[in-house]
PDB file of C-alpha atoms in Angstrom:
ATOM      1  CA  MET A 190     109.755  96.970  77.194  1.00  0.00           C
ATOM      2  CA  ALA A 191     110.868 100.598  77.582  1.00  0.00           C
ATOM      3  CA  LYS A 192     113.804 100.027  75.198  1.00  0.00           C
ATOM      4  CA  ALA A 193     111.570  98.669  72.451  1.00  0.00           C
ATOM      5  CA  VAL A 194     109.018 101.486  72.800  1.00  0.00           C
ATOM      6  CA  ASN A 195     111.789 104.134  72.833  1.00  0.00           C
ATOM      7  CA  SER A 196     113.186 102.605  69.604  1.00  0.00           C
ATOM      8  CA  LEU A 197     109.781 102.936  67.919  1.00  0.00           C
ATOM      9  CA  ARG A 198     109.384 106.488  69.319  1.00  0.00           C
ATOM     10  CA  GLN A 199     112.728 107.568  67.829  1.00  0.00           C
ATOM     11  CA  LYS A 200     112.150 106.045  64.423  1.00  0.00           C
ATOM     12  CA  TYR A 201     108.535 107.021  63.824  1.00  0.00           C
ATOM     13  CA  THR A 202     107.421 110.530  64.460  1.00  0.00           C
ATOM     14  CA  ASP A 203     105.459 111.572  61.375  1.00  0.00           C
ATOM     15  CA  GLY A 204     101.724 111.593  62.226  1.00  0.00           C
ATOM     16  CA  ILE A 205     102.229 110.003  65.603  1.00  0.00           C
ATOM     17  CA  ASN A 206     101.954 111.743  68.968  1.00  0.00           C
ATOM     18  CA  TRP A 207     103.843 109.605  71.473  1.00  0.00           C
ATOM     19  CA  VAL A 208     102.786 109.780  75.115  1.00  0.00           C
ATOM     20  CA  ALA A 209     105.659 111.014  77.292  1.00  0.00           C
ATOM     21  CA  THR A 210     107.049 108.270  79.465  1.00  0.00           C
ATOM     22  CA  GLU A 211     106.217 110.192  82.654  1.00  0.00           C
ATOM     23  CA  ASN A 212     102.588 110.246  81.548  1.00  0.00           C
ATOM     24  CA  TYR A 213     102.196 106.494  81.204  1.00  0.00           C
ATOM     25  CA  GLN A 214      99.203 105.288  83.128  1.00  0.00           C
ATOM     26  CA  ILE A 215      96.899 102.327  83.104  1.00  0.00           C
ATOM     27  CA  THR A 216      93.484 103.215  81.862  1.00  0.00           C
ATOM     28  CA  PHE A 217      90.858 101.064  83.436  1.00  0.00           C
ATOM     29  CA  PHE A 218      87.837 102.726  81.770  1.00  0.00           C
ATOM     30  CA  PHE A 219      86.725 106.046  80.303  1.00  0.00           C
ATOM     31  CA  LEU A 220      84.019 108.263  81.774  1.00  0.00           C
ATOM     32  CA  VAL A 221      82.234 109.732  78.783  1.00  0.00           C
ATOM     33  CA  GLU A 222      80.529 112.602  80.680  1.00  0.00           C
ATOM     34  CA  ILE A 223      82.550 114.383  83.321  1.00  0.00           C
ATOM     35  CA  SER A 224      81.464 118.063  83.060  1.00  0.00           C
ATOM     36  CA  THR A 225      81.296 119.448  86.534  1.00  0.00           C
ATOM     37  CA  LYS A 226      80.209 116.323  88.300  1.00  0.00           C
ATOM     38  CA  GLN A 227      82.123 115.254  91.333  1.00  0.00           C
ATOM     39  CA  VAL A 228      82.235 111.862  93.026  1.00  0.00           C
ATOM     40  CA  ALA A 229      82.308 111.828  96.827  1.00  0.00           C
ATOM     41  CA  LYS A 230      85.767 110.718  98.010  1.00  0.00           C
ATOM     42  CA  LYS A 231      84.060 108.795 100.785  1.00  0.00           C
ATOM     43  CA  ASN A 232      82.228 106.661  98.172  1.00  0.00           C
ATOM     44  CA  ILE A 233      85.400 106.010  96.252  1.00  0.00           C
ATOM     45  CA  ASN A 234      87.290 104.985  99.498  1.00  0.00           C
ATOM     46  CA  GLU A 235      84.480 102.646 100.447  1.00  0.00           C
ATOM     47  CA  THR A 236      84.448 101.105  96.931  1.00  0.00           C
ATOM     48  CA  LEU A 237      88.208 100.600  96.903  1.00  0.00           C
ATOM     49  CA  SER A 238      88.496  99.481 100.537  1.00  0.00           C
ATOM     50  CA  GLY A 239      89.891  95.978 100.834  1.00  0.00           C
ATOM     51  CA  LEU A 240      92.634  96.596  98.276  1.00  0.00           C
ATOM     52  CA  SER A 241      95.073  96.484 101.128  1.00  0.00           C
ATOM     53  CA  CYS A 242      98.270  96.197  99.175  1.00  0.00           C
ATOM     54  CA  GLN A 243      99.868  96.940  95.796  1.00  0.00           C
ATOM     55  CA  LYS A 244      98.484  94.828  93.002  1.00  0.00           C
ATOM     56  CA  LYS A 245     100.495  93.184  90.252  1.00  0.00           C
ATOM     57  CA  ILE A 246      99.439  93.409  86.669  1.00  0.00           C
ATOM     58  CA  ILE A 247     100.751  91.878  83.478  1.00  0.00           C
ATOM     59  CA  ILE A 248     101.593  94.157  80.552  1.00  0.00           C
ATOM     60  CA  GLY A 249     100.777  92.312  77.438  1.00  0.00           C
ATOM     61  CA  LYS A 250     100.851  92.683  73.642  1.00  0.00           C
ATOM     62  CA  PRO A 251     100.742  95.869  71.625  1.00  0.00           C
ATOM     63  CA  GLU A 252      97.450  96.641  69.765  1.00  0.00           C
ATOM     64  CA  PHE A 253      95.986  99.268  67.472  1.00  0.00           C
ATOM     65  CA  ILE A 254      92.540 100.549  68.255  1.00  0.00           C
ATOM     66  CA  PRO A 255      90.465 100.414  66.168  1.00  0.00           C
ATOM     67  CA  ARG A 256      92.099  97.753  64.052  1.00  0.00           C
ATOM     68  CA  VAL A 257      91.146  99.509  60.747  1.00  0.00           C
ATOM     69  CA  ASN A 258      92.494 103.070  60.422  1.00  0.00           C
ATOM     70  CA  PRO A 259      93.790 103.057  64.012  1.00  0.00           C
ATOM     71  CA  ARG A 260      93.755 106.147  66.315  1.00  0.00           C
ATOM     72  CA  LEU A 261      95.566 104.647  69.301  1.00  0.00           C
ATOM     73  CA  PHE A 262      98.541 102.387  69.844  1.00  0.00           C
ATOM     74  CA  TRP A 263      98.494 100.715  73.293  1.00  0.00           C
ATOM     75  CA  LEU A 264      99.643  97.814  75.413  1.00  0.00           C
ATOM     76  CA  SER A 265      97.004  95.548  76.869  1.00  0.00           C
ATOM     77  CA  VAL A 266      97.001  95.117  80.694  1.00  0.00           C
ATOM     78  CA  ALA A 267      95.647  92.283  82.780  1.00  0.00           C
ATOM     79  CA  PRO A 268      95.451  92.136  86.606  1.00  0.00           C
ATOM     80  CA  ILE A 269      97.006  89.050  88.143  1.00  0.00           C
ATOM     81  CA  ASP A 270      94.724  89.275  91.178  1.00  0.00           C
ATOM     82  CA  LYS A 271      90.973  88.695  90.636  1.00  0.00           C
ATOM     83  CA  GLN A 272      90.256  91.173  93.473  1.00  0.00           C
ATOM     84  CA  LEU A 273      91.344  94.068  91.192  1.00  0.00           C
ATOM     85  CA  TYR A 274      88.776  93.037  88.586  1.00  0.00           C
ATOM     86  CA  ILE A 275      86.037  92.943  91.257  1.00  0.00           C
ATOM     87  CA  LYS A 276      86.956  96.480  92.451  1.00  0.00           C
ATOM     88  CA  TRP A 277      87.123  97.621  88.825  1.00  0.00           C
ATOM     89  CA  ASP A 278      83.504  96.508  88.310  1.00  0.00           C
ATOM     90  CA  LYS A 279      82.454  98.129  91.604  1.00  0.00           C
ATOM     91  CA  MET A 280      84.092 101.426  90.527  1.00  0.00           C
ATOM     92  CA  ARG A 281      82.155 101.349  87.243  1.00  0.00           C
ATOM     93  CA  GLU A 282      78.899 100.747  89.180  1.00  0.00           C
ATOM     94  CA  LEU A 283      79.760 103.626  91.523  1.00  0.00           C
ATOM     95  CA  MET A 284      80.481 105.990  88.666  1.00  0.00           C
ATOM     96  CA  GLN A 285      77.193 105.068  86.942  1.00  0.00           C
ATOM     97  CA  ALA A 286      75.311 105.507  90.278  1.00  0.00           C
ATOM     98  CA  GLU A 287      76.885 108.983  90.561  1.00  0.00           C
ATOM     99  CA  GLY A 288      75.482 109.869  87.134  1.00  0.00           C
ATOM    100  CA  PHE A 289      78.551 109.368  84.926  1.00  0.00           C
ATOM    101  CA  SER A 290      78.387 107.586  81.564  1.00  0.00           C
ATOM    102  CA  VAL A 291      80.973 104.770  81.282  1.00  0.00           C
ATOM    103  CA  ASP A 292      82.288 103.952  77.823  1.00  0.00           C
ATOM    104  CA  TYR A 293      81.847 100.220  77.240  1.00  0.00           C
ATOM    105  CA  GLY A 294      83.176 100.266  73.616  1.00  0.00           C
ATOM    106  CA  ASP A 295      86.124  98.073  72.588  1.00  0.00           C
ATOM    107  CA  LEU A 296      88.216  99.766  75.288  1.00  0.00           C
ATOM    108  CA  LYS A 297      89.809  97.602  77.930  1.00  0.00           C
ATOM    109  CA  MET A 298      92.571  97.990  80.463  1.00  0.00           C
ATOM    110  CA  HIS A 299      95.554  99.415  78.677  1.00  0.00           C
ATOM    111  CA  ILE A 300      98.531 101.815  78.639  1.00  0.00           C
ATOM    112  CA  THR A 301      98.361 104.244  75.758  1.00  0.00           C
ATOM    113  CA  LEU A 302     101.697 104.609  73.996  1.00  0.00           C
ATOM    114  CA  ALA A 303     100.736 106.868  71.092  1.00  0.00           C
ATOM    115  CA  ARG A 304      97.843 108.664  69.330  1.00  0.00           C
ATOM    116  CA  ILE A 305      97.843 108.171  65.571  1.00  0.00           C
ATOM    117  CA  LYS A 306      97.125 111.460  63.724  1.00  0.00           C
ATOM    118  CA  LYS A 307      97.159 110.172  60.119  1.00  0.00           C
ATOM    119  CA  ARG A 308      96.749 106.845  58.419  1.00  0.00           C
ATOM    120  CA  LEU A 309      99.856 104.661  58.799  1.00  0.00           C
ATOM    121  CA  PRO A 310     101.192 102.616  55.909  1.00  0.00           C
ATOM    122  CA  GLY A 311     100.415  98.908  56.318  1.00  0.00           C
ATOM    123  CA  TYR A 312     104.077  97.908  56.634  1.00  0.00           C
ATOM    124  CA  LEU A 313     104.444 100.345  59.546  1.00  0.00           C
ATOM    125  CA  GLU A 314     101.421  98.917  61.351  1.00  0.00           C
ATOM    126  CA  ALA A 315     102.890  95.453  60.871  1.00  0.00           C
ATOM    127  CA  HIS A 316     106.216  96.595  62.225  1.00  0.00           C
ATOM    128  CA  PHE A 317     104.609  98.113  65.330  1.00  0.00           C
ATOM    129  CA  LEU A 318     102.597  94.989  66.029  1.00  0.00           C
ATOM    130  CA  THR A 319     105.516  92.601  65.543  1.00  0.00           C
ATOM    131  CA  THR A 320     108.033  94.628  67.628  1.00  0.00           C
ATOM    132  CA  GLU A 321     108.925  92.335  70.456  1.00  0.00           C
ATOM    133  CA  LEU A 322     107.830  93.753  73.778  1.00  0.00           C
ATOM    134  CA  LYS A 323     108.472  91.303  76.626  1.00  0.00           C
ATOM    135  CA  ARG A 324     105.559  90.634  78.862  1.00  0.00           C
ATOM    136  CA  CYS A 325     106.274  91.834  82.302  1.00  0.00           C
ATOM    137  CA  GLU A 326     104.722  92.098  85.715  1.00  0.00           C
ATOM    138  CA  VAL A 327     104.568  95.474  87.487  1.00  0.00           C
ATOM    139  CA  GLU A 328     103.107  96.598  90.729  1.00  0.00           C
ATOM    140  CA  ILE A 329     100.620  99.475  90.739  1.00  0.00           C
ATOM    141  CA  GLU A 330     100.922 101.800  93.632  1.00  0.00           C
ATOM    142  CA  GLN A 331      97.762 103.836  93.337  1.00  0.00           C
ATOM    143  CA  ILE A 332      94.495 104.304  91.542  1.00  0.00           C
ATOM    144  CA  SER A 333      93.722 107.775  90.315  1.00  0.00           C
ATOM    145  CA  LEU A 334      90.723 109.438  88.729  1.00  0.00           C
ATOM    146  CA  ILE A 335      92.162 111.605  86.027  1.00  0.00           C
ATOM    147  CA  ARG A 336      90.544 113.972  83.715  1.00  0.00           C
ATOM    148  CA  SER A 337      92.339 114.059  80.349  1.00  0.00           C
ATOM    149  CA  TYR A 338      91.610 116.548  77.630  1.00  0.00           C
ATOM    150  CA  LEU A 339      93.128 117.301  74.230  1.00  0.00           C
ATOM    151  CA  THR A 340      94.857 120.562  73.489  1.00  0.00           C
ATOM    152  CA  THR A 341      96.744 121.710  70.435  1.00  0.00           C
ATOM    153  CA  SER A 342      99.960 120.793  72.174  1.00  0.00           C
ATOM    154  CA  GLY A 343      98.793 117.277  73.165  1.00  0.00           C
ATOM    155  CA  VAL A 344      96.907 115.599  75.900  1.00  0.00           C
ATOM    156  CA  LYS A 345      96.756 117.293  79.381  1.00  0.00           C
ATOM    157  CA  TYR A 346      96.034 115.438  82.630  1.00  0.00           C
ATOM    158  CA  ASN A 347      94.274 116.725  85.715  1.00  0.00           C
ATOM    159  CA  LYS A 348      94.349 114.334  88.672  1.00  0.00           C
ATOM    160  CA  LYS A 349      91.033 114.467  90.597  1.00  0.00           C
ATOM    161  CA  TYR A 350      91.550 111.737  93.196  1.00  0.00           C
ATOM    162  CA  ASN A 351      94.222 109.295  94.423  1.00  0.00           C
ATOM    163  CA  TYR A 352      93.866 105.995  96.254  1.00  0.00           C
ATOM    164  CA  ILE A 353      97.293 104.880  97.411  1.00  0.00           C
ATOM    165  CA  PHE A 354      97.872 101.202  98.192  1.00  0.00           C
ATOM    166  CA  LYS A 355      99.677 100.161 101.327  1.00  0.00           C
ATOM    167  CA  LYS A 356     103.118  98.638 100.575  1.00  0.00           C
ATOM    168  CA  ASN A 357     103.463  94.843 100.430  1.00  0.00           C
ATOM    169  CA  LYS A 358     105.309  93.489 103.440  1.00  0.00           C
TER     170      LYS A 358
END
């Protein structure tokens, strides 16, 4: 997968801001309003308790979002273990109970590969979507609450909280 993404990254730079490999992360959902609100770490730990070991996910097909005049290029992600979906829903409920707005748009679990800054020619969109990226399973080691914000030099990330899984035996 990394080889195919790097090939696209090297060929296509005009109007595309590629996410640095070290900044790849799985986005479970977006919090619309973050301002100065804080979520009690105790509440997060209680919500995530029971996720006793690393969870496997499947990295799937590439997609443009939205499909017309896309702004993002990402890989879809799906947990293998139903337990992770249950905790994902509980985290959304917790965030809403704490006063955050959760974005329910067409966003789903994903890994953002690039942000599109200008309209791409149709042939290029087709090439991106037909580039073969092998589906693979990976283990996630932690869940983090990250505040991301756009600057003139790209996206910046500020980690607010980490929940680290115990290693599988």
